[in-house]
PDB file of C-alpha atoms in Angstrom:
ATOM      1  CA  UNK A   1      14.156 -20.900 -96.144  1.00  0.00           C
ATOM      2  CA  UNK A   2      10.818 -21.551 -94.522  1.00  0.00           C
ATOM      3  CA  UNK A   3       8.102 -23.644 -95.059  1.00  0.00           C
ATOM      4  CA  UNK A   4       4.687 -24.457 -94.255  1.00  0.00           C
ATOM      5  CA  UNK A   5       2.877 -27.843 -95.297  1.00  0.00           C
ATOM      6  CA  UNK A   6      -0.576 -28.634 -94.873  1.00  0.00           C
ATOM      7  CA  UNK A   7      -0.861 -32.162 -96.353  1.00  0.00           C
ATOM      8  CA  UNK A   8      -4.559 -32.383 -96.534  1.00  0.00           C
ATOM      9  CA  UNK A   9      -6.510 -30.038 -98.554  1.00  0.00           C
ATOM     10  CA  UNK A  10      -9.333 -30.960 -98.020  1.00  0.00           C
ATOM     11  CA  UNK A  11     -11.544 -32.490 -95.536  1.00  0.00           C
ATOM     12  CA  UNK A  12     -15.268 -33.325 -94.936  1.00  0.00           C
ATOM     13  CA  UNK A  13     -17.086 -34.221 -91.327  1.00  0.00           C
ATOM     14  CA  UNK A  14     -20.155 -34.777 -90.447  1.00  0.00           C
ATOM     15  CA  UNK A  15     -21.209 -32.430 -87.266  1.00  0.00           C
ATOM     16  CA  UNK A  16     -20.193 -33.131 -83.877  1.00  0.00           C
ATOM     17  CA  UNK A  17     -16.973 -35.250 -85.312  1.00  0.00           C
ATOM     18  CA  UNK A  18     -14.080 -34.578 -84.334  1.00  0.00           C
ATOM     19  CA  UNK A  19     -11.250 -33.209 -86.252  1.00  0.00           C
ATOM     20  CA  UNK A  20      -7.399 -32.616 -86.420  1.00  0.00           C
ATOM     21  CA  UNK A  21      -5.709 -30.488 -89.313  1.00  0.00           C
ATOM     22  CA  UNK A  22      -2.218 -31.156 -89.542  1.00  0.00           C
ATOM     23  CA  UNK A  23       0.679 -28.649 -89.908  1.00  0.00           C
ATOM     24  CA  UNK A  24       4.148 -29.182 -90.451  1.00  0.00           C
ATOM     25  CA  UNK A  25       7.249 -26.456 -90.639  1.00  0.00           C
ATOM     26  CA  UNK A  26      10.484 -26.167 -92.138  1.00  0.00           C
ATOM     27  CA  UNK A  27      12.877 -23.720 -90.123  1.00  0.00           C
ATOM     28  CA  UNK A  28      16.726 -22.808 -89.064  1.00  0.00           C
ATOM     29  CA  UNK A  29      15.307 -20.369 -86.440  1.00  0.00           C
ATOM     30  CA  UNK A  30      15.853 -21.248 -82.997  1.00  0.00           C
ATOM     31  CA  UNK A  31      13.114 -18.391 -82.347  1.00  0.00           C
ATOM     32  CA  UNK A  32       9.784 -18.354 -84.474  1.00  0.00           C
ATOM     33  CA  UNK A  33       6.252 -18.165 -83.894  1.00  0.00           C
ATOM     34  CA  UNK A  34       3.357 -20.435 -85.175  1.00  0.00           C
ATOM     35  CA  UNK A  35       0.018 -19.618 -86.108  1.00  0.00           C
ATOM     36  CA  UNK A  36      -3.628 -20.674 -87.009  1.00  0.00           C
ATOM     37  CA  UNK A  37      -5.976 -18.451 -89.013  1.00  0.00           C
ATOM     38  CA  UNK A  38      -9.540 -19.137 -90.300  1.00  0.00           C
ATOM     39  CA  UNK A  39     -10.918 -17.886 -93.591  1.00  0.00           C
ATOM     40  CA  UNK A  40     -14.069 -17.600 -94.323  1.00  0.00           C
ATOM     41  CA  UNK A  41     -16.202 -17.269 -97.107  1.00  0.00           C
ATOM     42  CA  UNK A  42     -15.795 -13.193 -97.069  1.00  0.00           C
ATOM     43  CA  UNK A  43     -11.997 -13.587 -97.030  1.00  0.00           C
ATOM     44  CA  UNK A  44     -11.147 -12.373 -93.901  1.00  0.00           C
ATOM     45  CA  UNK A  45      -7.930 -13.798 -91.942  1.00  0.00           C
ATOM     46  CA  UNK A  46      -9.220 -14.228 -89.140  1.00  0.00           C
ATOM     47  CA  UNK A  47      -6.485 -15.157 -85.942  1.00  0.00           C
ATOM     48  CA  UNK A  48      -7.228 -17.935 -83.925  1.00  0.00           C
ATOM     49  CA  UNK A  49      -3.700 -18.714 -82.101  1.00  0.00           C
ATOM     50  CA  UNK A  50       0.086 -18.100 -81.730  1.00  0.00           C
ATOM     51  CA  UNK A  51       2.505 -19.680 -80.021  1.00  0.00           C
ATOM     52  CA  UNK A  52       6.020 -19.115 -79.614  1.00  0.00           C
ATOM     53  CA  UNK A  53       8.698 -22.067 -80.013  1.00  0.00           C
ATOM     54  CA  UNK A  54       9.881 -21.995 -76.634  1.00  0.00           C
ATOM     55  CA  UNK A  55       6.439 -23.140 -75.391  1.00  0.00           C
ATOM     56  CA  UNK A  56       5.430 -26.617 -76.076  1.00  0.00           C
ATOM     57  CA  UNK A  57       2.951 -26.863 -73.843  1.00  0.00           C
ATOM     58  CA  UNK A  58      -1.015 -27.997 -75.063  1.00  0.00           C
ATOM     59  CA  UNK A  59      -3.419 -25.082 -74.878  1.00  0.00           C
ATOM     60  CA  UNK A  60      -7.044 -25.521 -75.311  1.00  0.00           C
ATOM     61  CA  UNK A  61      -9.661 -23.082 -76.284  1.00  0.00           C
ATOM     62  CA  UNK A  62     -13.515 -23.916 -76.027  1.00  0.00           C
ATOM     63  CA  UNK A  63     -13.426 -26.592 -78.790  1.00  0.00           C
ATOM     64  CA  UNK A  64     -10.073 -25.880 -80.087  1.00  0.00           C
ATOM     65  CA  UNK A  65      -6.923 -27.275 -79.100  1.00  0.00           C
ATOM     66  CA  UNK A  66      -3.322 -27.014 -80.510  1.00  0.00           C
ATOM     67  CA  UNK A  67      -0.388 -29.958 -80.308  1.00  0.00           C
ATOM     68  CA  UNK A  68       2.706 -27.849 -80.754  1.00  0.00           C
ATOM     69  CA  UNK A  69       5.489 -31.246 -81.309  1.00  0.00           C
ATOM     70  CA  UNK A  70       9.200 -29.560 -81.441  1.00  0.00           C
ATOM     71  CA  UNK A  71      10.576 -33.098 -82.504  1.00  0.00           C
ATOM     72  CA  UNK A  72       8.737 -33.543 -85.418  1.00  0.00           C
ATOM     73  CA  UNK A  73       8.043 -29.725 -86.150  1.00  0.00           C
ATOM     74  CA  UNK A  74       4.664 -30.368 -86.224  1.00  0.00           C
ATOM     75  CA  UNK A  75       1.339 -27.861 -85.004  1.00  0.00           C
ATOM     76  CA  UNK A  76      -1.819 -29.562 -84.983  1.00  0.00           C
ATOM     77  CA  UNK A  77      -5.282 -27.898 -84.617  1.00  0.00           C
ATOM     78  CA  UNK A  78      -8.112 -30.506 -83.641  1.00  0.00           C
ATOM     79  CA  UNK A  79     -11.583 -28.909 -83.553  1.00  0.00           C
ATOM     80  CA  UNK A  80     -14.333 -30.873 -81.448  1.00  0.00           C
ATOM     81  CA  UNK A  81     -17.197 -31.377 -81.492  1.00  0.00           C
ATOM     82  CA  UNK A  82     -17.239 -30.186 -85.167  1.00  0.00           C
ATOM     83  CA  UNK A  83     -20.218 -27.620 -85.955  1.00  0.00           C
ATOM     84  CA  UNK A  84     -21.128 -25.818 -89.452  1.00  0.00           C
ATOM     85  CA  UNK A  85     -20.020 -22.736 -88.542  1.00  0.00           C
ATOM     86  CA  UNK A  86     -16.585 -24.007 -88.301  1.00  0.00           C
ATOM     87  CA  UNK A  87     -16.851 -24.469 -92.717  1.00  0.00           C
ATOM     88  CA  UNK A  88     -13.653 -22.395 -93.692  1.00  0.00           C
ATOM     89  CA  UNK A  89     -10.364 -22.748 -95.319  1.00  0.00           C
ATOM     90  CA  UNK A  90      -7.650 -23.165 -92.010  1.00  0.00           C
ATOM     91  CA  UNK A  91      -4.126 -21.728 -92.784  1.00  0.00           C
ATOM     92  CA  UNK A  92      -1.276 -22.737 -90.602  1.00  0.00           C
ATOM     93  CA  UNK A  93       1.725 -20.510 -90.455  1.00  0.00           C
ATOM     94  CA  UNK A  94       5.139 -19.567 -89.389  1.00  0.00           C
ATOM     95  CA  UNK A  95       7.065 -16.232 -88.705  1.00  0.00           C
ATOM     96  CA  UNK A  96      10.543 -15.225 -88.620  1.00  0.00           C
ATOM     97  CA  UNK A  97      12.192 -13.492 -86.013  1.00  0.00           C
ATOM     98  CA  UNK A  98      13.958 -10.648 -88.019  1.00  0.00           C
ATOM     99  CA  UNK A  99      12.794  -7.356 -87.384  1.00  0.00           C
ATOM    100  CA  UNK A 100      13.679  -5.931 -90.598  1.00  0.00           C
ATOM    101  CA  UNK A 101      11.136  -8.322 -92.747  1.00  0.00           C
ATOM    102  CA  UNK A 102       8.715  -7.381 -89.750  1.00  0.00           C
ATOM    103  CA  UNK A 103       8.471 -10.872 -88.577  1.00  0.00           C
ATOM    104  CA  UNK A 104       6.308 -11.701 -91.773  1.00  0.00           C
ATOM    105  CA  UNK A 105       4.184 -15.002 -91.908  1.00  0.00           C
ATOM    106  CA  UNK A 106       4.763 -17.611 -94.365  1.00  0.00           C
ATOM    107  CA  UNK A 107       1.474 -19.444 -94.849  1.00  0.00           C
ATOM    108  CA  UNK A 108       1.102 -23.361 -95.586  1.00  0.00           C
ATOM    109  CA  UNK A 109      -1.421 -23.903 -98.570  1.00  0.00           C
ATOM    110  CA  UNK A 110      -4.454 -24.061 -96.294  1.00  0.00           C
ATOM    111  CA  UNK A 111      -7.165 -26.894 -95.339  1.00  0.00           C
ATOM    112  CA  UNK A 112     -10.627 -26.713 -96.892  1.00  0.00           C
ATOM    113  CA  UNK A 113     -13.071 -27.872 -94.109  1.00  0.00           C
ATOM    114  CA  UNK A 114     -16.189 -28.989 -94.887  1.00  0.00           C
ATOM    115  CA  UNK A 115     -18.648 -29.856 -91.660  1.00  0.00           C
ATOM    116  CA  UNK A 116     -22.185 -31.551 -92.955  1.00  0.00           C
ATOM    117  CA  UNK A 117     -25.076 -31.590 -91.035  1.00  0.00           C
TER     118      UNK A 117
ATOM    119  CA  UNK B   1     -13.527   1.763 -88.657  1.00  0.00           C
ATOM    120  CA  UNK B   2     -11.645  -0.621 -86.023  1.00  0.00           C
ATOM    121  CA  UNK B   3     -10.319  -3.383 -88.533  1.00  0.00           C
ATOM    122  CA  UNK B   4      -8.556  -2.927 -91.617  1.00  0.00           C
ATOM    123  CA  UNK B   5     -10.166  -1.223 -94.831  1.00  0.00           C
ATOM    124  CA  UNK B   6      -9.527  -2.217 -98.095  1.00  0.00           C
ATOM    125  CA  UNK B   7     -10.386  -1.218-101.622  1.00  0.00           C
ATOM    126  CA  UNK B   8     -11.971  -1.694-103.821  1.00  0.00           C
ATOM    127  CA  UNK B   9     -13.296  -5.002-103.055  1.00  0.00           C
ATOM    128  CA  UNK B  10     -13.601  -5.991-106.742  1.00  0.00           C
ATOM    129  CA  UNK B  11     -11.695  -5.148-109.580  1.00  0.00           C
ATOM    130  CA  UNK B  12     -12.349  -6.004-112.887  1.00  0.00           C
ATOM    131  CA  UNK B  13      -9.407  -4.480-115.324  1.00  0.00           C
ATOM    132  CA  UNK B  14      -8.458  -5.244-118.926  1.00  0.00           C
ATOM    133  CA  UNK B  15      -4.716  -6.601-119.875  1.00  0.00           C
ATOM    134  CA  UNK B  16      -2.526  -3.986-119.641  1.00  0.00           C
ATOM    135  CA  UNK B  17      -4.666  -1.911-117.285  1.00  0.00           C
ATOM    136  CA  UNK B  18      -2.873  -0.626-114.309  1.00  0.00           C
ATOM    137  CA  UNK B  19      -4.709  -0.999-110.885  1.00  0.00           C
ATOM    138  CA  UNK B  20      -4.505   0.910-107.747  1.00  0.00           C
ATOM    139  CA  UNK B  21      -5.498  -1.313-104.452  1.00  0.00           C
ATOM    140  CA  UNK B  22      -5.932   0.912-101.223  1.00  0.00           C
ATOM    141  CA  UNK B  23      -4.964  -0.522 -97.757  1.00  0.00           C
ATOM    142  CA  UNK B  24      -6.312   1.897 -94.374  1.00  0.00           C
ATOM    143  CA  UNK B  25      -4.327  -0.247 -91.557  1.00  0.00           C
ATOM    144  CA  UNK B  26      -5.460  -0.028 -87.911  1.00  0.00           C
ATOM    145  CA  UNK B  27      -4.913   3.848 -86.549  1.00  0.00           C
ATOM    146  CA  UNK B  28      -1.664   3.522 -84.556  1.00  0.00           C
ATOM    147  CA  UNK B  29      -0.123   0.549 -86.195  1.00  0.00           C
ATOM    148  CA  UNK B  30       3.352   0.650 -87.597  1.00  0.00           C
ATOM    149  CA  UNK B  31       4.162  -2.742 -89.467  1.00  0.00           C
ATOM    150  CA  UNK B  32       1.959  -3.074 -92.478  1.00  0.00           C
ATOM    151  CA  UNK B  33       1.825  -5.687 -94.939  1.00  0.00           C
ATOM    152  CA  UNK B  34       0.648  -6.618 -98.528  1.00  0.00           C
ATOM    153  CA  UNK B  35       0.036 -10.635 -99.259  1.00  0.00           C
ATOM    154  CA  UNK B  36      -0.885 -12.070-102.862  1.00  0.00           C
ATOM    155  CA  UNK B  37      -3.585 -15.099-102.323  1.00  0.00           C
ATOM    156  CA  UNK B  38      -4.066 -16.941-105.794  1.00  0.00           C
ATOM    157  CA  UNK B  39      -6.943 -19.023-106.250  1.00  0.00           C
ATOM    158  CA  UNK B  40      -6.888 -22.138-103.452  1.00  0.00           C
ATOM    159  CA  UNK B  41      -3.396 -20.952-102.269  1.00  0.00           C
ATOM    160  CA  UNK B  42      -2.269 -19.178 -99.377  1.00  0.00           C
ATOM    161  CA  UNK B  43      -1.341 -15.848 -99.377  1.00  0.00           C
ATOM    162  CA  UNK B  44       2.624 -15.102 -99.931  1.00  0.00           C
ATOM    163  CA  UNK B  45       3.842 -12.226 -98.802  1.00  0.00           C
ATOM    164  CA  UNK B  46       4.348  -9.367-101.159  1.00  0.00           C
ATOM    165  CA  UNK B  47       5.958  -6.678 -99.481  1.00  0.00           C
ATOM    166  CA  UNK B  48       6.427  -4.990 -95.485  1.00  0.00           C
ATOM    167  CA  UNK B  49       6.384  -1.382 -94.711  1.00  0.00           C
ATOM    168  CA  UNK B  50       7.939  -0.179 -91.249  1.00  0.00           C
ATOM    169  CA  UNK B  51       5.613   3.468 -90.812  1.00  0.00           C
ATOM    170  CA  UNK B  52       6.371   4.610 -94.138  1.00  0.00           C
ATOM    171  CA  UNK B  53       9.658   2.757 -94.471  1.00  0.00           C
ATOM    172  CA  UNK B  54       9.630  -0.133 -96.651  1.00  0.00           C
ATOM    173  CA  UNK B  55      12.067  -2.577 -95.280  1.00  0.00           C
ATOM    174  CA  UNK B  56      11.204  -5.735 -97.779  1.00  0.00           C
ATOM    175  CA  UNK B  57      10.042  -5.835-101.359  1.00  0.00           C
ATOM    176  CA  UNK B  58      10.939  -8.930-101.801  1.00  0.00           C
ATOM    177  CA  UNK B  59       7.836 -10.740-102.689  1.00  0.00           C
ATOM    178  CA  UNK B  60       7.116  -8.687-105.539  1.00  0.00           C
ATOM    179  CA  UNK B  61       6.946 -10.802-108.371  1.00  0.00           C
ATOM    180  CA  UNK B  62       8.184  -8.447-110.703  1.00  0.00           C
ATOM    181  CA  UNK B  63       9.086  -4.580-111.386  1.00  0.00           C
ATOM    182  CA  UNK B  64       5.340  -3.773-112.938  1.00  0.00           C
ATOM    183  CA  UNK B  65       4.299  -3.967-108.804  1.00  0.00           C
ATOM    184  CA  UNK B  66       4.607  -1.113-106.719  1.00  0.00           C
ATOM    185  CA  UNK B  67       3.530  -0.006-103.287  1.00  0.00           C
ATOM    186  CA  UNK B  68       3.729   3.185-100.984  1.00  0.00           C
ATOM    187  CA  UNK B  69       2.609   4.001 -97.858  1.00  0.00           C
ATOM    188  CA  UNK B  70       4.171   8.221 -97.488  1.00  0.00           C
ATOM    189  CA  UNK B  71       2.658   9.038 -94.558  1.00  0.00           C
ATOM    190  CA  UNK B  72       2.871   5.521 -92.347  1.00  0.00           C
ATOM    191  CA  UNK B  73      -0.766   5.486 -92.330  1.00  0.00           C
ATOM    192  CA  UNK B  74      -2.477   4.415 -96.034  1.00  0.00           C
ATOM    193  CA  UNK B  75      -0.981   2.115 -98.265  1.00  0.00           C
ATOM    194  CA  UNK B  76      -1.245   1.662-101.852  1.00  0.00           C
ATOM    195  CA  UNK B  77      -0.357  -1.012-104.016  1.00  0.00           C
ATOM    196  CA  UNK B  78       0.183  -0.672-107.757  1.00  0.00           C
ATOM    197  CA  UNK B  79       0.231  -2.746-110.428  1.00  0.00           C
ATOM    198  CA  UNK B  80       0.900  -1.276-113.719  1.00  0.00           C
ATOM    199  CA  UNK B  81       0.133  -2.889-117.239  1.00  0.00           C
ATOM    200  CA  UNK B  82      -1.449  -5.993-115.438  1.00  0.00           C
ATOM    201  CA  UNK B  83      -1.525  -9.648-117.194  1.00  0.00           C
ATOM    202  CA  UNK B  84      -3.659 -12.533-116.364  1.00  0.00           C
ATOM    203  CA  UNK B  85      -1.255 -13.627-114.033  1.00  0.00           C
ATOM    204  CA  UNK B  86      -1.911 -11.243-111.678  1.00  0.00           C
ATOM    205  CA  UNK B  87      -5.605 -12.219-110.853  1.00  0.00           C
ATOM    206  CA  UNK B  88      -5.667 -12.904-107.586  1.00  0.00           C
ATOM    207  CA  UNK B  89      -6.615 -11.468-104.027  1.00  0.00           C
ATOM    208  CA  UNK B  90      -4.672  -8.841-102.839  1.00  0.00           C
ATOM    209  CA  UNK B  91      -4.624  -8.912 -98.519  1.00  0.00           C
ATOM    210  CA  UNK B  92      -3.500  -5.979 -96.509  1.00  0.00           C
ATOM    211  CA  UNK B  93      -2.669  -6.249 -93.195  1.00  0.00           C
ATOM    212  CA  UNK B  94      -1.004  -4.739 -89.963  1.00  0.00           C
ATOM    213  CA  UNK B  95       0.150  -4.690 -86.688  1.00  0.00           C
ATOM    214  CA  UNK B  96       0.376  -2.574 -84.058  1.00  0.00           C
ATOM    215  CA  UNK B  97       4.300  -3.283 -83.066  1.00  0.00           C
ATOM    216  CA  UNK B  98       7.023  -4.058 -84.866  1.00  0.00           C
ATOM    217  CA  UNK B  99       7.794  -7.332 -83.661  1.00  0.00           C
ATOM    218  CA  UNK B 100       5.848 -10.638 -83.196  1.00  0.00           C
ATOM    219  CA  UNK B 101       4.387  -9.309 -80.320  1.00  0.00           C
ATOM    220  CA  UNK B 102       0.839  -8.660 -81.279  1.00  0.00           C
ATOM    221  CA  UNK B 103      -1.392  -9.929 -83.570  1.00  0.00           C
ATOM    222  CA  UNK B 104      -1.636  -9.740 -87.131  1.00  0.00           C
ATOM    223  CA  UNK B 105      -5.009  -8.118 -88.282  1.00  0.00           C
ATOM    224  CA  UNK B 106      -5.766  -8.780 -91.682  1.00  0.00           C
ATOM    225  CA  UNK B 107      -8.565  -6.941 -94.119  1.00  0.00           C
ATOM    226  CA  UNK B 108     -11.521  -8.887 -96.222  1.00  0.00           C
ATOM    227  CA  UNK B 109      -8.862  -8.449 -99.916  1.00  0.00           C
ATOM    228  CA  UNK B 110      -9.176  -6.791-102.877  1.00  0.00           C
ATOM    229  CA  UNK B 111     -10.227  -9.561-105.623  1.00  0.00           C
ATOM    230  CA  UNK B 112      -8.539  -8.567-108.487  1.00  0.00           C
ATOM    231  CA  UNK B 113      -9.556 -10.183-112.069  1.00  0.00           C
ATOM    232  CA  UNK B 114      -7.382  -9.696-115.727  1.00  0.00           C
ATOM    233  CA  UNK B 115      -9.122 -10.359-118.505  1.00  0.00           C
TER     234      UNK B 115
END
């Protein structure tokens, strides 16, 4: 079975702090992909990155960066430079690789992030 | 529209109501998707349809929930004689291929309440 934990549920910042939301899997694929999504207030999922588990490498996006850690099955998000607009509930998930369950996501429980002015 | 369309938004519905929650997916995309999100959770997955093929029901919690999608465009998920149990938001979503090879676009949910 998979799994998704997302120890912290919630967590405040003032702006322009930094900030890492931590993700850890549980999986007996040798092929699966990991995600990020942001929710909003509205609801929407909204994607911010996947990542497949044959690529380890770092990636960085404007203020957003991922730590993708095989060894200890671990996908970090750190945010920088931490603004308001980033105020959302952050989901961290994984998918399987079998076609007939359409590579569905299974979602950790979600962060609440809070950023202050 | 260019995302994905669901409704209603809001539904208020008695115990023992049954609900109907609409899903209009992306034009052209064949995997679609229903996830339950309860109240500070994330959303599990309900059920996966394959154009109108559904290939996993799994997630449905019980036999009262139902979903179609005939025509591998519009799905709609069914819940007959609904308890409070079932509040929660309902999330449609699809993709354009079958495998993880595109993104996942999800709609804003359908907030369904039981009194």
């Amino acid at each position: 079975a998979q799994k998704v934990t997302q120890a912290q549920t919630e967590i405040s910042v003032v702006e322009k702090e930094d900030v890492t939301l931590d993700c850890v899997y549980e999986t007996r694929d040798t092929t699966y992909y990991l995600f990020w999504y942001k929710q909003p207030p509205s609801g929407e999922l909204v994607f911010l990155i996947r990542r497949n588990s044959f690529d380890e490498q770092n990636e960085i996006s404007g203020r957003y960066s991922w730590n993708f850690q095989k060894s200890t099955s671990s996908f970090n998000f750190t945010i920088t430079a931490s603004q308001v607009v980033d105020s959302a509930v952050y989901f961290c998930a994984l998918s399987e690789a079998e076609e007939t369950s359409g590579s569905r996501l299974t979602f950790g429980e979600g962060t609440q992030l809070t950023v202050n002015p | 529209g260019a995302g994905v369309s669901q409704s209603p938004r809001y539904k208020v519905a008695k115990r023992g109501q049954d609900v109907a929650l609409r899903c209009d997916p992306i034009s052209g995309h064949v995997s679609l998707f229903w996830y339950q999100q309860a109240l500070g959770q994330g959303p599990e997955f309900l059920t996966y349809f394959q154009n109108e093929a559904q290939l996993d029901k799994s997630g449905l919690p019980s036999d009262r929930f139902f979903a179609e999608r005939p025509e591998g465009s519009v799905s709609t998920l069914k819940i007959q004689r609904t308890q409070q149990e079932d509040s929660a938001v309902y999330l449609c979503a699809s993709r354009r291929f079958v495998r993880e090879s595109g993104e996942l676009f999800f709609g804003e949910g359908s907030r369904l309440t039981v009194l």
